[in-house]
GROMACS .gro file of C-alpha atoms in nm:
model
  276
    1MET     CA    1   0.690   2.227  -3.370
    2SER     CA    2   0.389   2.004  -3.421
    3PHE     CA    3   0.629   1.722  -3.536
    4LEU     CA    4   0.828   1.748  -3.198
    5THR     CA    5   0.507   1.777  -2.996
    6SER     CA    6   0.371   1.446  -3.160
    7LEU     CA    7   0.709   1.284  -3.143
    8SER     CA    8   0.719   1.327  -2.761
    9GLY     CA    9   0.367   1.167  -2.745
   10LEU     CA   10   0.494   0.872  -2.939
   11LYS     CA   11   0.788   0.826  -2.707
   12ALA     CA   12   0.559   0.862  -2.406
   13ALA     CA   13   0.316   0.599  -2.551
   14GLN     CA   14   0.596   0.367  -2.628
   15THR     CA   15   0.728   0.390  -2.273
   16ASP     CA   16   0.371   0.326  -2.150
   17LEU     CA   17   0.344   0.035  -2.366
   18SER     CA   18   0.679  -0.108  -2.235
   19VAL     CA   19   0.581  -0.082  -1.865
   20VAL     CA   20   0.230  -0.229  -1.910
   21SER     CA   21   0.382  -0.522  -2.128
   22ASN     CA   22   0.641  -0.594  -1.842
   23ASN     CA   23   0.351  -0.602  -1.602
   24ILE     CA   24   0.154  -0.859  -1.825
   25ALA     CA   25   0.467  -1.063  -1.891
   26ASN     CA   26   0.525  -1.109  -1.516
   27GLY     CA   27   0.170  -1.206  -1.421
   28ASN     CA   28   0.287  -1.550  -1.303
   29SER     CA   29   0.627  -1.427  -1.149
   30THR     CA   30   0.613  -1.497  -0.758
   31GLY     CA   31   0.646  -1.172  -0.551
   32PHE     CA   32   0.662  -0.947  -0.861
   33LYS     CA   33   0.536  -0.579  -0.810
   34LYS     CA   34   0.391  -0.393  -1.107
   35SER     CA   35   0.501  -0.050  -1.233
   36ARG     CA   36   0.333   0.253  -1.343
   37ALA     CA   37   0.471   0.523  -1.582
   38SER     CA   38   0.365   0.886  -1.489
   39PHE     CA   39   0.391   1.170  -1.750
   40GLY     CA   40   0.357   1.558  -1.739
   41ASP     CA   41   0.303   1.819  -1.992
   42LEU     CA   42   0.562   2.052  -2.147
   43PHE     CA   43   0.547   2.420  -2.192
   44ALA     CA   44   0.799   2.683  -2.291
   45ALA     CA   45   0.740   3.065  -2.261
   46SER     CA   46   0.889   3.375  -2.166
   47PRO     CA   47   0.796   3.558  -1.848
   48THR     CA   48   0.636   3.849  -2.049
   49GLN     CA   49   0.435   3.625  -2.283
   50ALA     CA   50   0.059   3.632  -2.254
   51THR     CA   51  -0.078   3.300  -2.087
   52LYS     CA   52  -0.354   3.285  -2.354
   53LYS     CA   53  -0.089   3.255  -2.638
   54ILE     CA   54   0.122   2.977  -2.475
   55ALA     CA   55   0.088   2.646  -2.673
   56GLY     CA   56   0.200   2.322  -2.523
   57GLN     CA   57   0.505   2.146  -2.648
   58GLY     CA   58   0.420   1.789  -2.582
   59VAL     CA   59   0.475   1.545  -2.283
   60GLN     CA   60   0.765   1.411  -2.083
   61LEU     CA   61   0.822   1.104  -1.866
   62GLN     CA   62   0.818   1.204  -1.504
   63GLY     CA   63   0.911   0.865  -1.367
   64ILE     CA   64   0.824   0.499  -1.354
   65THR     CA   65   0.688   0.414  -1.007
   66GLN     CA   66   0.676   0.065  -0.853
   67GLN     CA   67   0.349  -0.036  -0.690
   68PHE     CA   68   0.414  -0.230  -0.357
   69THR     CA   69   0.053  -0.334  -0.290
   70GLN     CA   70  -0.013  -0.672  -0.150
   71GLY     CA   71  -0.041  -0.980  -0.386
   72THR     CA   72  -0.273  -1.260  -0.335
   73LEU     CA   73  -0.149  -1.536  -0.112
   74GLN     CA   74  -0.159  -1.880  -0.279
   75SER     CA   75  -0.143  -2.194  -0.053
   76THR     CA   76   0.115  -2.456  -0.133
   77ASP     CA   77   0.212  -2.788   0.043
   78ARG     CA   78   0.585  -2.673   0.133
   79THR     CA   79   0.692  -2.554   0.465
   80LEU     CA   80   0.970  -2.349   0.316
   81ASP     CA   81   0.722  -2.166   0.077
   82LEU     CA   82   0.683  -1.832   0.260
   83ALA     CA   83   0.480  -1.523   0.198
   84VAL     CA   84   0.460  -1.199   0.385
   85ALA     CA   85   0.109  -1.077   0.460
   86GLY     CA   86   0.163  -0.711   0.488
   87GLU     CA   87   0.470  -0.486   0.471
   88GLY     CA   88   0.818  -0.607   0.460
   89PHE     CA   89   1.089  -0.807   0.260
   90PHE     CA   90   1.281  -1.122   0.328
   91THR     CA   91   1.665  -1.044   0.353
   92VAL     CA   92   1.896  -1.261   0.147
   93LYS     CA   93   2.271  -1.264   0.085
   94SER     CA   94   2.446  -1.376  -0.223
   95PRO     CA   95   2.681  -1.673  -0.179
   96ASP     CA   96   2.973  -1.527  -0.367
   97ALA     CA   97   3.262  -1.316  -0.237
   98THR     CA   98   3.058  -0.975  -0.253
   99ALA     CA   99   2.804  -1.119  -0.002
  100SER     CA  100   2.574  -0.850  -0.129
  101ILE     CA  101   2.238  -0.800   0.050
  102THR     CA  102   1.915  -0.776  -0.144
  103TYR     CA  103   1.542  -0.786  -0.038
  104THR     CA  104   1.275  -1.017  -0.181
  105ARG     CA  105   0.905  -1.090  -0.163
  106ASN     CA  106   0.959  -1.419  -0.346
  107GLY     CA  107   0.956  -1.675  -0.066
  108ALA     CA  108   0.988  -1.989  -0.279
  109PHE     CA  109   1.286  -2.122  -0.077
  110SER     CA  110   1.472  -2.449  -0.099
  111VAL     CA  111   1.769  -2.626   0.063
  112ASN     CA  112   2.098  -2.663  -0.122
  113ASN     CA  113   2.361  -2.927  -0.084
  114ASP     CA  114   2.529  -2.741   0.202
  115ARG     CA  115   2.184  -2.745   0.386
  116GLU     CA  116   2.145  -2.369   0.335
  117VAL     CA  117   1.801  -2.234   0.272
  118VAL     CA  118   1.815  -2.037  -0.046
  119ASP     CA  119   1.586  -1.851  -0.287
  120SER     CA  120   1.544  -1.936  -0.662
  121THR     CA  121   1.867  -1.741  -0.732
  122GLY     CA  122   2.081  -1.909  -0.486
  123ASN     CA  123   2.092  -1.621  -0.243
  124ILE     CA  124   2.092  -1.741   0.129
  125VAL     CA  125   1.809  -1.650   0.364
  126GLN     CA  126   1.930  -1.444   0.657
  127LEU     CA  127   1.838  -1.489   1.022
  128LEU     CA  128   1.840  -1.251   1.329
  129PRO     CA  129   1.947  -1.419   1.661
  130VAL     CA  130   1.671  -1.521   1.911
  131ASP     CA  131   1.656  -1.618   2.269
  132ALA     CA  132   1.501  -1.942   2.399
  133ASN     CA  133   1.152  -1.797   2.373
  134GLY     CA  134   1.205  -1.707   2.011
  135VAL     CA  135   1.233  -1.326   2.070
  136ILE     CA  136   1.498  -1.142   1.872
  137THR     CA  137   1.796  -1.031   2.068
  138SER     CA  138   1.949  -0.817   1.803
  139THR     CA  139   1.853  -0.623   1.496
  140ASP     CA  140   2.210  -0.524   1.394
  141PRO     CA  141   2.272  -0.628   1.041
  142ALA     CA  142   2.619  -0.744   1.141
  143ASP     CA  143   2.446  -1.000   1.366
  144MET     CA  144   2.261  -1.175   1.075
  145THR     CA  145   2.353  -1.542   1.002
  146ASN     CA  146   2.273  -1.785   0.701
  147LEU     CA  147   1.976  -2.006   0.758
  148VAL     CA  148   2.132  -2.354   0.763
  149LEU     CA  149   1.921  -2.654   0.865
  150PRO     CA  150   2.107  -2.874   1.120
  151SER     CA  151   2.136  -3.255   1.061
  152ASN     CA  152   2.142  -3.366   1.417
  153ASP     CA  153   2.046  -3.235   1.760
  154PRO     CA  154   2.349  -3.046   1.910
  155SER     CA  155   2.278  -3.202   2.252
  156ASP     CA  156   2.208  -3.543   2.112
  157PRO     CA  157   2.403  -3.630   1.788
  158ALA     CA  158   2.198  -3.953   1.750
  159ALA     CA  159   1.883  -3.748   1.698
  160VAL     CA  160   1.819  -3.631   1.348
  161LEU     CA  161   1.631  -3.350   1.222
  162ALA     CA  162   1.254  -3.444   1.186
  163ASN     CA  163   1.077  -3.129   1.106
  164ILE     CA  164   1.096  -2.750   1.058
  165ASN     CA  165   0.828  -2.505   1.156
  166VAL     CA  166   0.807  -2.133   1.071
  167ASP     CA  167   0.559  -1.940   1.279
  168THR     CA  168   0.385  -1.609   1.194
  169ASN     CA  169   0.668  -1.417   1.366
  170GLY     CA  170   0.931  -1.560   1.132
  171THR     CA  171   1.084  -1.777   1.407
  172ILE     CA  172   1.249  -2.102   1.268
  173VAL     CA  173   1.206  -2.384   1.499
  174ALA     CA  174   1.373  -2.737   1.442
  175THR     CA  175   1.230  -3.055   1.588
  176TYR     CA  176   1.446  -3.350   1.621
  177SER     CA  177   1.365  -3.727   1.632
  178ASN     CA  178   1.405  -3.729   2.016
  179GLY     CA  179   1.131  -3.476   2.062
  180ASN     CA  180   1.371  -3.182   2.134
  181GLN     CA  181   1.311  -2.840   1.978
  182GLN     CA  182   1.560  -2.566   1.885
  183ALA     CA  183   1.499  -2.207   1.779
  184LEU     CA  184   1.749  -2.142   1.485
  185GLY     CA  185   1.657  -1.785   1.453
  186SER     CA  186   1.400  -1.548   1.326
  187LEU     CA  187   1.375  -1.436   0.968
  188ALA     CA  188   1.556  -1.090   0.914
  189MET     CA  189   1.250  -0.896   0.780
  190ALA     CA  190   1.328  -0.550   0.629
  191SER     CA  191   1.118  -0.244   0.603
  192PHE     CA  192   1.191   0.089   0.436
  193VAL     CA  193   1.107   0.460   0.494
  194ALA     CA  194   1.045   0.508   0.117
  195VAL     CA  195   0.988   0.163  -0.037
  196GLU     CA  196   0.937   0.306  -0.383
  197GLY     CA  197   1.291   0.422  -0.385
  198LEU     CA  198   1.416   0.067  -0.387
  199ARG     CA  199   1.623  -0.043  -0.694
  200PRO     CA  200   1.470  -0.353  -0.885
  201VAL     CA  201   1.749  -0.599  -0.974
  202GLY     CA  202   1.528  -0.883  -1.119
  203ASP     CA  203   1.383  -1.202  -0.998
  204ALA     CA  204   1.154  -0.998  -0.746
  205HIS     CA  205   1.465  -0.871  -0.567
  206TRP     CA  206   1.546  -0.522  -0.476
  207GLN     CA  207   1.848  -0.332  -0.328
  208ALA     CA  208   1.839  -0.035  -0.099
  209THR     CA  209   1.928   0.311  -0.225
  210GLY     CA  210   1.957   0.660  -0.088
  211GLN     CA  211   1.604   0.722  -0.179
  212SER     CA  212   1.461   0.422  -0.015
  213GLY     CA  213   1.693   0.461   0.309
  214LEU     CA  214   1.862   0.197   0.493
  215ALA     CA  215   1.685  -0.130   0.583
  216GLN     CA  216   1.524  -0.140   0.916
  217LEU     CA  217   1.540  -0.496   1.048
  218VAL     CA  218   1.254  -0.606   1.288
  219GLN     CA  219   1.072  -0.926   1.377
  220ALA     CA  220   0.771  -1.020   1.148
  221GLY     CA  221   0.443  -0.925   1.301
  222SER     CA  222   0.577  -0.631   1.506
  223GLY     CA  223   0.453  -0.284   1.440
  224PRO     CA  224   0.377  -0.225   1.075
  225MET     CA  225   0.570  -0.539   0.971
  226GLY     CA  226   0.362  -0.794   0.812
  227SER     CA  227   0.336  -1.153   0.933
  228VAL     CA  228   0.495  -1.464   0.767
  229ARG     CA  229   0.280  -1.731   0.630
  230SER     CA  230   0.437  -2.072   0.587
  231GLY     CA  231   0.306  -2.281   0.313
  232SER     CA  232   0.193  -1.990   0.104
  233LEU     CA  233   0.342  -1.786  -0.182
  234GLU     CA  234   0.262  -1.425  -0.293
  235THR     CA  235   0.144  -1.385  -0.652
  236ALA     CA  236   0.212  -1.087  -0.857
  237ASN     CA  237   0.008  -0.794  -0.768
  238ILE     CA  238  -0.134  -0.754  -1.118
  239ASP     CA  239  -0.500  -0.750  -1.242
  240ILE     CA  240  -0.471  -0.880  -1.602
  241THR     CA  241  -0.796  -0.729  -1.704
  242GLU     CA  242  -0.682  -0.387  -1.588
  243GLU     CA  243  -0.340  -0.419  -1.756
  244LEU     CA  244  -0.496  -0.533  -2.092
  245VAL     CA  245  -0.720  -0.206  -2.079
  246SER     CA  246  -0.413  -0.001  -2.014
  247LEU     CA  247  -0.236  -0.164  -2.294
  248ILE     CA  248  -0.513  -0.095  -2.538
  249ALA     CA  249  -0.529   0.268  -2.417
  250ALA     CA  250  -0.147   0.304  -2.463
  251GLN     CA  251  -0.179   0.155  -2.819
  252ARG     CA  252  -0.458   0.391  -2.913
  253ASN     CA  253  -0.235   0.687  -2.783
  254PHE     CA  254   0.042   0.576  -2.991
  255GLN     CA  255  -0.167   0.557  -3.302
  256ALA     CA  256  -0.320   0.905  -3.230
  257ASN     CA  257   0.018   1.061  -3.203
  258ALA     CA  258   0.127   0.880  -3.527
  259GLN     CA  259  -0.180   1.030  -3.709
  260ALA     CA  260  -0.089   1.365  -3.572
  261ILE     CA  261   0.246   1.336  -3.730
  262GLU     CA  262   0.105   1.223  -4.068
  263THR     CA  263  -0.141   1.526  -4.049
  264ALA     CA  264   0.147   1.767  -3.986
  265ASN     CA  265   0.340   1.622  -4.269
  266ASN     CA  266   0.058   1.662  -4.504
  267MET     CA  267   0.016   2.021  -4.413
  268THR     CA  268   0.387   2.091  -4.457
  269GLN     CA  269   0.376   1.906  -4.800
  270THR     CA  270   0.087   2.129  -4.898
  271ILE     CA  271   0.268   2.445  -4.803
  272VAL     CA  272   0.581   2.327  -5.003
  273ASN     CA  273   0.363   2.265  -5.311
  274LEU     CA  274   0.205   2.614  -5.312
  275GLN     CA  275   0.277   2.797  -5.621
  276VAL     CA  276   0.310   3.184  -5.613
   0.00000   0.00000   0.00000
């Protein structure tokens, strides 16, 4: 049984190494959230067995949990570089026929050839409708629209788009060359009852699951929802020094379990070589 006990320790240490290595590898990934592996001990005994005679049988992986703590906000010179200061996610939609919805903390947005504001993977940023004062009029997902930058003032086609402003509530305001302004909508900010239940799909994007619950769409800066910071990006929530220490600890744990297997093997070999 000592072989199996140490083998479980090797597997646990290998998983821990993989998780920590992934955290370190994404140290420069915008909006990335680190993960942590949790482990528990293994015991097997009959109800009548004395507790003082129960030996442990190793370790098992309990789960890999995402840590959605705030990352550092780094200033940039781009209006469409957006960050969330606090809770919440930007809502984006894939441009293909599936029109799948995902949620991201990576606010490095840009404009494509169709004047749609998209993220680094081409997903289109989603807006909620607002009134003339920039207040959201609906939080129904069915009312979300793509964020598309207009070329001209609808009331004066001769006036071209001069500037885009994003306030802390996520309201997108277009300013035209004639001085007119138009509220295009407010960023569809999503929150979840159990954010740890979100399924990561890569590129700092997540999908809602039964564990996370459905997305609750609200305006940025309202209730627990964080505010939007234009001209900033959120860095990965990783302390490289802390991760390197964890990496060393996981490596030592792996080596210790490998040594335990070698010791058990030597003991077994000694028994086999005994002469009667």
